[in-house]
PDB file of C-alpha atoms in Angstrom:
ATOM      1  CA  UNK A 183     -12.319 -14.602  16.646  1.00 27.00           C
ATOM      2  CA  UNK A 184      -9.772 -14.333  19.465  1.00 30.00           C
ATOM      3  CA  UNK A 185      -9.830 -11.553  21.900  1.00 32.00           C
ATOM      4  CA  UNK A 186      -6.336 -10.304  20.221  1.00 35.00           C
ATOM      5  CA  UNK A 187      -7.771 -10.399  16.920  1.00 37.00           C
ATOM      6  CA  UNK A 188     -10.849  -8.466  17.922  1.00 38.00           C
ATOM      7  CA  UNK A 189      -8.617  -5.923  19.642  1.00 40.00           C
ATOM      8  CA  UNK A 190      -6.740  -5.308  16.377  1.00 56.00           C
ATOM      9  CA  UNK A 191      -9.651  -5.931  13.932  1.00 66.00           C
ATOM     10  CA  UNK A 192      -9.871  -3.290  10.983  1.00 81.00           C
ATOM     11  CA  UNK A 193     -12.979  -2.880   9.104  1.00 91.00           C
ATOM     12  CA  UNK A 194     -12.970  -5.051   5.981  1.00 95.00           C
ATOM     13  CA  UNK A 195     -11.677  -2.852   3.231  1.00 96.00           C
ATOM     14  CA  UNK A 196      -9.379  -0.825   5.172  1.00 95.00           C
ATOM     15  CA  UNK A 197      -5.583  -0.717   4.003  1.00 96.00           C
ATOM     16  CA  UNK A 198      -3.888  -2.437   6.812  1.00 94.00           C
ATOM     17  CA  UNK A 199      -0.413  -3.435   5.700  1.00 94.00           C
ATOM     18  CA  UNK A 200       2.168  -2.659   2.993  1.00 96.00           C
ATOM     19  CA  UNK A 201       4.811  -5.264   1.909  1.00 95.00           C
ATOM     20  CA  UNK A 202       7.471  -5.200  -0.754  1.00 97.00           C
ATOM     21  CA  UNK A 203       8.996  -8.153  -2.462  1.00 95.00           C
ATOM     22  CA  UNK A 204      12.690  -7.814  -3.526  1.00 96.00           C
ATOM     23  CA  UNK A 205      15.681  -9.536  -4.991  1.00 94.00           C
ATOM     24  CA  UNK A 206      18.246  -8.301  -2.418  1.00 94.00           C
ATOM     25  CA  UNK A 207      16.717  -8.060   1.112  1.00 96.00           C
ATOM     26  CA  UNK A 208      19.691  -7.101   3.005  1.00 95.00           C
ATOM     27  CA  UNK A 209      20.345  -4.182   0.719  1.00 96.00           C
ATOM     28  CA  UNK A 210      16.912  -3.104   0.711  1.00 98.00           C
ATOM     29  CA  UNK A 211      16.726  -3.279   4.555  1.00 98.00           C
ATOM     30  CA  UNK A 212      19.578  -0.890   4.757  1.00 98.00           C
ATOM     31  CA  UNK A 213      18.047   1.591   2.278  1.00 98.00           C
ATOM     32  CA  UNK A 214      14.902   1.992   4.391  1.00 98.00           C
ATOM     33  CA  UNK A 215      16.689   1.918   7.671  1.00 98.00           C
ATOM     34  CA  UNK A 216      18.554   4.829   6.473  1.00 98.00           C
ATOM     35  CA  UNK A 217      15.766   6.606   4.950  1.00 98.00           C
ATOM     36  CA  UNK A 218      13.033   6.049   7.806  1.00 98.00           C
ATOM     37  CA  UNK A 219      14.910   4.650  10.606  1.00 97.00           C
ATOM     38  CA  UNK A 220      13.461   1.236  10.311  1.00 98.00           C
ATOM     39  CA  UNK A 221      14.586  -1.689  12.325  1.00 97.00           C
ATOM     40  CA  UNK A 222      13.513  -5.311  11.297  1.00 97.00           C
ATOM     41  CA  UNK A 223      12.351  -8.751  13.113  1.00 94.00           C
ATOM     42  CA  UNK A 224      12.462 -11.866  10.769  1.00 91.00           C
ATOM     43  CA  UNK A 225       9.092 -13.754   9.958  1.00 78.00           C
ATOM     44  CA  UNK A 226       6.496 -15.109   9.522  1.00 74.00           C
ATOM     45  CA  UNK A 227       8.678 -18.038   8.126  1.00 72.00           C
ATOM     46  CA  UNK A 228       5.638 -19.323   5.942  1.00 69.00           C
ATOM     47  CA  UNK A 229       6.667 -16.386   3.744  1.00 70.00           C
ATOM     48  CA  UNK A 230      10.150 -17.340   2.898  1.00 79.00           C
ATOM     49  CA  UNK A 231      13.009 -14.687   3.754  1.00 89.00           C
ATOM     50  CA  UNK A 232      10.728 -11.933   5.036  1.00 92.00           C
ATOM     51  CA  UNK A 233      11.201  -9.326   7.898  1.00 94.00           C
ATOM     52  CA  UNK A 234       8.747  -6.825   9.482  1.00 93.00           C
ATOM     53  CA  UNK A 235       9.858  -3.303   9.841  1.00 96.00           C
ATOM     54  CA  UNK A 236       9.650  -1.698  13.189  1.00 96.00           C
ATOM     55  CA  UNK A 237       9.641   1.935  14.387  1.00 95.00           C
ATOM     56  CA  UNK A 238       9.693   2.366  18.197  1.00 92.00           C
ATOM     57  CA  UNK A 239       9.029  -1.457  18.455  1.00 92.00           C
ATOM     58  CA  UNK A 240       5.922  -1.305  16.555  1.00 93.00           C
ATOM     59  CA  UNK A 241       5.173  -2.993  13.090  1.00 93.00           C
ATOM     60  CA  UNK A 242       4.825  -0.724  10.151  1.00 95.00           C
ATOM     61  CA  UNK A 243       5.700  -2.610   6.920  1.00 96.00           C
ATOM     62  CA  UNK A 244       7.115  -5.863   5.759  1.00 95.00           C
ATOM     63  CA  UNK A 245       9.796  -6.787   3.193  1.00 97.00           C
ATOM     64  CA  UNK A 246      10.357 -10.348   1.450  1.00 95.00           C
ATOM     65  CA  UNK A 247      12.998 -11.947  -0.851  1.00 95.00           C
ATOM     66  CA  UNK A 248      11.867 -13.444  -4.084  1.00 91.00           C
ATOM     67  CA  UNK A 249      13.087 -16.719  -4.980  1.00 87.00           C
ATOM     68  CA  UNK A 250      16.208 -16.456  -7.308  1.00 82.00           C
ATOM     69  CA  UNK A 251      14.687 -17.681 -10.094  1.00 78.00           C
ATOM     70  CA  UNK A 252      11.709 -15.229 -10.066  1.00 75.00           C
ATOM     71  CA  UNK A 253      11.980 -11.886 -11.945  1.00 73.00           C
ATOM     72  CA  UNK A 254       8.916 -10.073 -11.064  1.00 76.00           C
ATOM     73  CA  UNK A 255       8.463  -6.527 -10.866  1.00 83.00           C
ATOM     74  CA  UNK A 256       9.556  -4.987  -7.629  1.00 94.00           C
ATOM     75  CA  UNK A 257       6.668  -3.025  -6.274  1.00 96.00           C
ATOM     76  CA  UNK A 258       5.168  -1.992  -2.754  1.00 98.00           C
ATOM     77  CA  UNK A 259       1.655  -3.819  -2.303  1.00 97.00           C
ATOM     78  CA  UNK A 260      -1.243  -2.510  -0.393  1.00 97.00           C
ATOM     79  CA  UNK A 261      -3.249  -5.034   1.872  1.00 96.00           C
ATOM     80  CA  UNK A 262      -6.941  -4.748   2.523  1.00 97.00           C
ATOM     81  CA  UNK A 263      -8.421  -6.101   5.617  1.00 96.00           C
ATOM     82  CA  UNK A 264     -10.900  -8.735   5.472  1.00 96.00           C
ATOM     83  CA  UNK A 265     -12.840 -11.033   8.022  1.00 95.00           C
ATOM     84  CA  UNK A 266     -12.983 -13.808   5.439  1.00 96.00           C
ATOM     85  CA  UNK A 267     -10.216 -14.222   2.954  1.00 97.00           C
ATOM     86  CA  UNK A 268     -11.825 -17.063   0.973  1.00 97.00           C
ATOM     87  CA  UNK A 269     -15.140 -15.166   0.789  1.00 98.00           C
ATOM     88  CA  UNK A 270     -13.444 -11.973  -0.383  1.00 98.00           C
ATOM     89  CA  UNK A 271     -11.236 -14.010  -2.926  1.00 98.00           C
ATOM     90  CA  UNK A 272     -14.440 -15.446  -4.387  1.00 98.00           C
ATOM     91  CA  UNK A 273     -16.064 -11.936  -4.509  1.00 98.00           C
ATOM     92  CA  UNK A 274     -12.808 -10.516  -6.133  1.00 98.00           C
ATOM     93  CA  UNK A 275     -13.219 -13.211  -8.840  1.00 98.00           C
ATOM     94  CA  UNK A 276     -17.251 -12.726  -9.438  1.00 98.00           C
ATOM     95  CA  UNK A 277     -16.564  -8.803  -9.798  1.00 97.00           C
ATOM     96  CA  UNK A 278     -13.899  -9.687 -12.771  1.00 97.00           C
ATOM     97  CA  UNK A 279     -10.590  -9.464 -10.629  1.00 98.00           C
ATOM     98  CA  UNK A 280      -8.128 -12.076 -10.202  1.00 98.00           C
ATOM     99  CA  UNK A 281      -6.767 -13.958  -7.244  1.00 98.00           C
ATOM    100  CA  UNK A 282      -3.083 -14.787  -8.309  1.00 95.00           C
ATOM    101  CA  UNK A 283      -1.739 -16.347  -5.040  1.00 92.00           C
ATOM    102  CA  UNK A 284      -3.754 -17.963  -2.162  1.00 88.00           C
ATOM    103  CA  UNK A 285      -5.485 -17.464   0.112  1.00 95.00           C
ATOM    104  CA  UNK A 286      -2.801 -19.125   2.114  1.00 91.00           C
ATOM    105  CA  UNK A 287      -1.858 -19.304   5.802  1.00 88.00           C
ATOM    106  CA  UNK A 288       0.708 -17.208   7.254  1.00 79.00           C
ATOM    107  CA  UNK A 289       1.164 -18.488  10.576  1.00 76.00           C
ATOM    108  CA  UNK A 290       0.270 -16.052  13.446  1.00 74.00           C
ATOM    109  CA  UNK A 291      -0.361 -13.541  11.081  1.00 79.00           C
ATOM    110  CA  UNK A 292      -3.364 -15.084   9.604  1.00 86.00           C
ATOM    111  CA  UNK A 293      -4.613 -15.702   5.983  1.00 91.00           C
ATOM    112  CA  UNK A 294      -3.401 -13.805   2.900  1.00 92.00           C
ATOM    113  CA  UNK A 295      -4.092 -13.561  -0.790  1.00 95.00           C
ATOM    114  CA  UNK A 296      -2.644 -11.714  -3.673  1.00 95.00           C
ATOM    115  CA  UNK A 297      -5.004 -10.464  -6.174  1.00 97.00           C
ATOM    116  CA  UNK A 298      -5.908  -7.757  -8.740  1.00 97.00           C
ATOM    117  CA  UNK A 299      -8.718  -5.751  -9.723  1.00 98.00           C
ATOM    118  CA  UNK A 300     -10.394  -5.698 -13.498  1.00 97.00           C
ATOM    119  CA  UNK A 301      -7.815  -3.287 -14.706  1.00 95.00           C
ATOM    120  CA  UNK A 302      -4.690  -5.051 -13.312  1.00 95.00           C
ATOM    121  CA  UNK A 303      -3.717  -3.188 -10.236  1.00 97.00           C
ATOM    122  CA  UNK A 304      -2.340  -5.837  -7.904  1.00 96.00           C
ATOM    123  CA  UNK A 305      -3.135  -5.647  -3.953  1.00 98.00           C
ATOM    124  CA  UNK A 306      -3.357  -8.098  -1.199  1.00 97.00           C
ATOM    125  CA  UNK A 307      -6.289  -9.228   1.262  1.00 97.00           C
ATOM    126  CA  UNK A 308      -5.446 -10.151   4.698  1.00 94.00           C
ATOM    127  CA  UNK A 309      -7.665 -11.831   7.321  1.00 94.00           C
ATOM    128  CA  UNK A 310      -5.837 -11.141  10.713  1.00 87.00           C
ATOM    129  CA  UNK A 311      -5.217 -14.170  13.133  1.00 79.00           C
ATOM    130  CA  UNK A 312      -3.490 -12.585  16.281  1.00 67.00           C
ATOM    131  CA  UNK A 313      -2.651  -9.154  14.963  1.00 61.00           C
ATOM    132  CA  UNK A 314      -3.518  -6.879  11.997  1.00 53.00           C
ATOM    133  CA  UNK A 315      -0.989  -4.713  10.255  1.00 63.00           C
ATOM    134  CA  UNK A 316       0.488  -1.504  11.018  1.00 66.00           C
ATOM    135  CA  UNK A 317       0.553  -0.706  14.449  1.00 65.00           C
ATOM    136  CA  UNK A 318       2.007   2.847  14.399  1.00 63.00           C
ATOM    137  CA  UNK A 319       0.196   5.733  12.560  1.00 72.00           C
ATOM    138  CA  UNK A 320       1.039   9.029  11.566  1.00 77.00           C
ATOM    139  CA  UNK A 321       5.007   9.251  12.546  1.00 89.00           C
ATOM    140  CA  UNK A 322       7.732   9.821   9.959  1.00 94.00           C
ATOM    141  CA  UNK A 323       8.293   6.544   8.403  1.00 96.00           C
ATOM    142  CA  UNK A 324       5.107   5.042   8.717  1.00 96.00           C
ATOM    143  CA  UNK A 325       2.619   4.613   5.592  1.00 96.00           C
ATOM    144  CA  UNK A 326      -0.292   6.917   5.970  1.00 95.00           C
ATOM    145  CA  UNK A 327      -2.290   6.870   2.606  1.00 95.00           C
ATOM    146  CA  UNK A 328      -2.842   4.539  -0.228  1.00 97.00           C
ATOM    147  CA  UNK A 329      -4.099   5.446  -3.631  1.00 96.00           C
ATOM    148  CA  UNK A 330      -5.070   3.436  -6.644  1.00 97.00           C
ATOM    149  CA  UNK A 331      -3.560   4.859  -9.812  1.00 96.00           C
ATOM    150  CA  UNK A 332      -5.594   3.592 -12.907  1.00 96.00           C
ATOM    151  CA  UNK A 333      -6.969   4.599 -16.073  1.00 93.00           C
ATOM    152  CA  UNK A 334     -10.492   5.532 -15.000  1.00 89.00           C
ATOM    153  CA  UNK A 335     -11.821   5.877 -11.682  1.00 92.00           C
ATOM    154  CA  UNK A 336     -15.675   5.164 -12.565  1.00 87.00           C
ATOM    155  CA  UNK A 337     -15.421   1.484 -13.528  1.00 85.00           C
ATOM    156  CA  UNK A 338     -12.890   0.204 -11.001  1.00 94.00           C
ATOM    157  CA  UNK A 339     -14.385   2.360  -8.229  1.00 94.00           C
ATOM    158  CA  UNK A 340     -17.505   0.065  -8.416  1.00 95.00           C
ATOM    159  CA  UNK A 341     -15.411  -3.100  -8.208  1.00 97.00           C
ATOM    160  CA  UNK A 342     -14.082  -1.968  -4.853  1.00 97.00           C
ATOM    161  CA  UNK A 343     -17.559  -0.998  -3.867  1.00 96.00           C
ATOM    162  CA  UNK A 344     -19.017  -4.370  -4.393  1.00 97.00           C
ATOM    163  CA  UNK A 345     -16.089  -6.208  -3.217  1.00 97.00           C
ATOM    164  CA  UNK A 346     -15.289  -4.294   0.046  1.00 97.00           C
ATOM    165  CA  UNK A 347     -18.288  -2.325   0.580  1.00 95.00           C
ATOM    166  CA  UNK A 348     -16.451   0.974  -0.193  1.00 96.00           C
ATOM    167  CA  UNK A 349     -18.407   4.185  -0.603  1.00 94.00           C
ATOM    168  CA  UNK A 350     -16.930   5.781  -3.888  1.00 91.00           C
ATOM    169  CA  UNK A 351     -17.471   9.518  -3.479  1.00 90.00           C
ATOM    170  CA  UNK A 352     -16.256  12.047  -6.010  1.00 86.00           C
ATOM    171  CA  UNK A 353     -13.383  14.432  -4.352  1.00 73.00           C
ATOM    172  CA  UNK A 354     -14.193  17.979  -3.871  1.00 68.00           C
ATOM    173  CA  UNK A 355     -11.093  18.919  -6.000  1.00 67.00           C
ATOM    174  CA  UNK A 356     -12.162  16.747  -8.963  1.00 58.00           C
ATOM    175  CA  UNK A 357     -13.022  18.130 -12.319  1.00 65.00           C
ATOM    176  CA  UNK A 358     -13.070  17.359 -15.951  1.00 66.00           C
ATOM    177  CA  UNK A 359      -9.192  17.410 -15.743  1.00 75.00           C
ATOM    178  CA  UNK A 360      -8.830  15.826 -12.527  1.00 80.00           C
ATOM    179  CA  UNK A 361     -10.631  12.507 -12.052  1.00 89.00           C
ATOM    180  CA  UNK A 362     -10.381  11.477  -8.304  1.00 91.00           C
ATOM    181  CA  UNK A 363     -12.502   9.416  -5.920  1.00 93.00           C
ATOM    182  CA  UNK A 364     -12.325   8.873  -2.113  1.00 94.00           C
ATOM    183  CA  UNK A 365     -13.021   5.553  -0.877  1.00 96.00           C
ATOM    184  CA  UNK A 366     -14.947   5.741   2.372  1.00 96.00           C
ATOM    185  CA  UNK A 367     -15.855   3.203   5.185  1.00 96.00           C
ATOM    186  CA  UNK A 368     -18.176   4.113   7.848  1.00 94.00           C
ATOM    187  CA  UNK A 369     -18.193   7.604   6.767  1.00 93.00           C
ATOM    188  CA  UNK A 370     -14.391   8.138   6.884  1.00 94.00           C
ATOM    189  CA  UNK A 371     -11.705   8.190   3.972  1.00 94.00           C
ATOM    190  CA  UNK A 372      -9.814   5.113   3.893  1.00 96.00           C
ATOM    191  CA  UNK A 373      -8.002   5.425   0.282  1.00 96.00           C
ATOM    192  CA  UNK A 374      -8.401   7.018  -3.012  1.00 95.00           C
ATOM    193  CA  UNK A 375      -8.888   6.160  -7.020  1.00 96.00           C
ATOM    194  CA  UNK A 376      -6.942   8.576  -9.133  1.00 93.00           C
ATOM    195  CA  UNK A 377      -7.819   8.022 -12.844  1.00 93.00           C
ATOM    196  CA  UNK A 378      -5.068   9.621 -15.085  1.00 91.00           C
ATOM    197  CA  UNK A 379      -6.273   8.262 -18.412  1.00 89.00           C
ATOM    198  CA  UNK A 380      -3.222   7.984 -20.705  1.00 86.00           C
ATOM    199  CA  UNK A 381      -0.984   9.519 -18.428  1.00 87.00           C
ATOM    200  CA  UNK A 382      -0.688   6.256 -16.702  1.00 88.00           C
ATOM    201  CA  UNK A 383       2.900   5.026 -16.802  1.00 82.00           C
ATOM    202  CA  UNK A 384       3.350   2.612 -19.572  1.00 79.00           C
ATOM    203  CA  UNK A 385       6.061   0.501 -17.619  1.00 80.00           C
ATOM    204  CA  UNK A 386       3.882   0.163 -14.506  1.00 84.00           C
ATOM    205  CA  UNK A 387       0.243  -0.024 -15.543  1.00 92.00           C
ATOM    206  CA  UNK A 388      -2.609   0.545 -12.838  1.00 96.00           C
ATOM    207  CA  UNK A 389      -1.078   0.180  -9.395  1.00 96.00           C
ATOM    208  CA  UNK A 390      -1.663   0.937  -5.803  1.00 98.00           C
ATOM    209  CA  UNK A 391       0.629   3.690  -4.461  1.00 97.00           C
ATOM    210  CA  UNK A 392       1.755   3.619  -0.935  1.00 98.00           C
ATOM    211  CA  UNK A 393       2.350   6.951   0.838  1.00 97.00           C
ATOM    212  CA  UNK A 394       4.919   7.509   3.746  1.00 97.00           C
ATOM    213  CA  UNK A 395       4.946  10.246   6.104  1.00 97.00           C
ATOM    214  CA  UNK A 396       8.080  12.081   6.304  1.00 97.00           C
ATOM    215  CA  UNK A 397       9.257  15.326   8.372  1.00 96.00           C
ATOM    216  CA  UNK A 398      10.429  17.243   5.285  1.00 97.00           C
ATOM    217  CA  UNK A 399       9.669  16.115   1.805  1.00 98.00           C
ATOM    218  CA  UNK A 400      12.299  17.911   0.128  1.00 98.00           C
ATOM    219  CA  UNK A 401      15.035  16.547   2.356  1.00 98.00           C
ATOM    220  CA  UNK A 402      13.555  13.153   2.264  1.00 98.00           C
ATOM    221  CA  UNK A 403      13.468  13.295  -1.563  1.00 98.00           C
ATOM    222  CA  UNK A 404      17.183  14.157  -1.612  1.00 98.00           C
ATOM    223  CA  UNK A 405      17.976  11.514   0.768  1.00 98.00           C
ATOM    224  CA  UNK A 406      16.473   8.859  -1.517  1.00 98.00           C
ATOM    225  CA  UNK A 407      18.797   9.920  -4.410  1.00 98.00           C
ATOM    226  CA  UNK A 408      21.666  10.112  -2.143  1.00 98.00           C
ATOM    227  CA  UNK A 409      20.875   6.292  -1.017  1.00 98.00           C
ATOM    228  CA  UNK A 410      21.028   5.155  -4.426  1.00 98.00           C
ATOM    229  CA  UNK A 411      17.308   5.530  -5.290  1.00 98.00           C
ATOM    230  CA  UNK A 412      15.990   8.015  -7.574  1.00 97.00           C
ATOM    231  CA  UNK A 413      13.409  10.955  -7.645  1.00 98.00           C
ATOM    232  CA  UNK A 414      10.664  10.100 -10.159  1.00 96.00           C
ATOM    233  CA  UNK A 415       8.632  13.207  -9.700  1.00 96.00           C
ATOM    234  CA  UNK A 416      10.085  16.156  -7.573  1.00 97.00           C
ATOM    235  CA  UNK A 417       8.489  17.776  -4.716  1.00 97.00           C
ATOM    236  CA  UNK A 418       5.213  19.577  -5.188  1.00 96.00           C
ATOM    237  CA  UNK A 419       1.983  20.147  -3.348  1.00 92.00           C
ATOM    238  CA  UNK A 420      -0.770  17.802  -3.576  1.00 83.00           C
ATOM    239  CA  UNK A 421      -4.169  17.057  -2.239  1.00 76.00           C
ATOM    240  CA  UNK A 422      -2.754  15.543   1.066  1.00 76.00           C
ATOM    241  CA  UNK A 423       0.447  17.536   1.537  1.00 90.00           C
ATOM    242  CA  UNK A 424       3.586  18.056  -0.066  1.00 96.00           C
ATOM    243  CA  UNK A 425       4.582  14.936  -1.919  1.00 97.00           C
ATOM    244  CA  UNK A 426       7.418  13.557  -4.100  1.00 98.00           C
ATOM    245  CA  UNK A 427       7.430  10.301  -5.799  1.00 97.00           C
ATOM    246  CA  UNK A 428      10.628   8.170  -5.581  1.00 98.00           C
ATOM    247  CA  UNK A 429      11.998   4.781  -6.099  1.00 98.00           C
ATOM    248  CA  UNK A 430      14.213   2.570  -4.184  1.00 98.00           C
ATOM    249  CA  UNK A 431      17.538   1.119  -5.668  1.00 97.00           C
ATOM    250  CA  UNK A 432      15.533  -1.797  -6.840  1.00 96.00           C
ATOM    251  CA  UNK A 433      12.914   0.370  -8.739  1.00 96.00           C
ATOM    252  CA  UNK A 434       9.956  -0.023  -6.180  1.00 97.00           C
ATOM    253  CA  UNK A 435       8.007   3.287  -6.573  1.00 97.00           C
ATOM    254  CA  UNK A 436       6.416   5.018  -3.540  1.00 98.00           C
ATOM    255  CA  UNK A 437       5.364   8.581  -2.512  1.00 98.00           C
ATOM    256  CA  UNK A 438       6.816  10.750   0.426  1.00 98.00           C
ATOM    257  CA  UNK A 439       4.470  12.953   2.035  1.00 97.00           C
ATOM    258  CA  UNK A 440       4.489  15.779   4.572  1.00 93.00           C
ATOM    259  CA  UNK A 441       0.836  15.923   5.630  1.00 74.00           C
ATOM    260  CA  UNK A 442      -1.181  18.963   5.974  1.00 62.00           C
ATOM    261  CA  UNK A 443      -1.750  19.409   9.870  1.00 57.00           C
ATOM    262  CA  UNK A 444      -5.547  18.726   9.314  1.00 48.00           C
ATOM    263  CA  UNK A 445      -5.014  15.504   7.151  1.00 44.00           C
TER     264      UNK A 445
END
């Protein structure tokens, strides 16, 4: 491992990047630039038309454009860190998951794969080369949390424990009516699993949800609507702060959050 990679290494299993594949790259760039203040740089070229979003000169997320003949659902993808993408891909297969793309080389970014867990939620894995993922944390416009929304937390929680070494703990607010696990690594929470049973959206299925920090959830949700997106679930209080679930103009769903000071 190079010194640069050592300096930016994330504990395997830690969410380290979020990326979006769309049909119209330019239009989507404009939407998130207006919403979050993102600027962009191109590449890596191995991923086709692809840009990295910057805030204050630091990378926070990626957006790519699908080939014209591909008509896949438009959705944010959460990437989990790994020291060995090939070994992790094999562990995913052996634990009942699927490896749909890769692992493949992404130039100086490292090695990546697109996978799904046993219930069908899509996620990525990323073995870093010279740098690792999101470089700015906590500021408005940055991804701050990732949550798996699925039918039931227990079965799929075991999958992430076995593959990535997560410790899946029942959240302190969980109850018979609120199925929620926190995934921990080295004693700290890195993600969560929310079992919603029959309330799972029929048009989405199990999915990873990316949360983006905002200064004001209500104002940001209204801005989404004004920019051509839509509000899926209006602003409300959640376990991590005031949240709103929204979608961009191409339908990619994500959550806005104004975190509690202690989270």
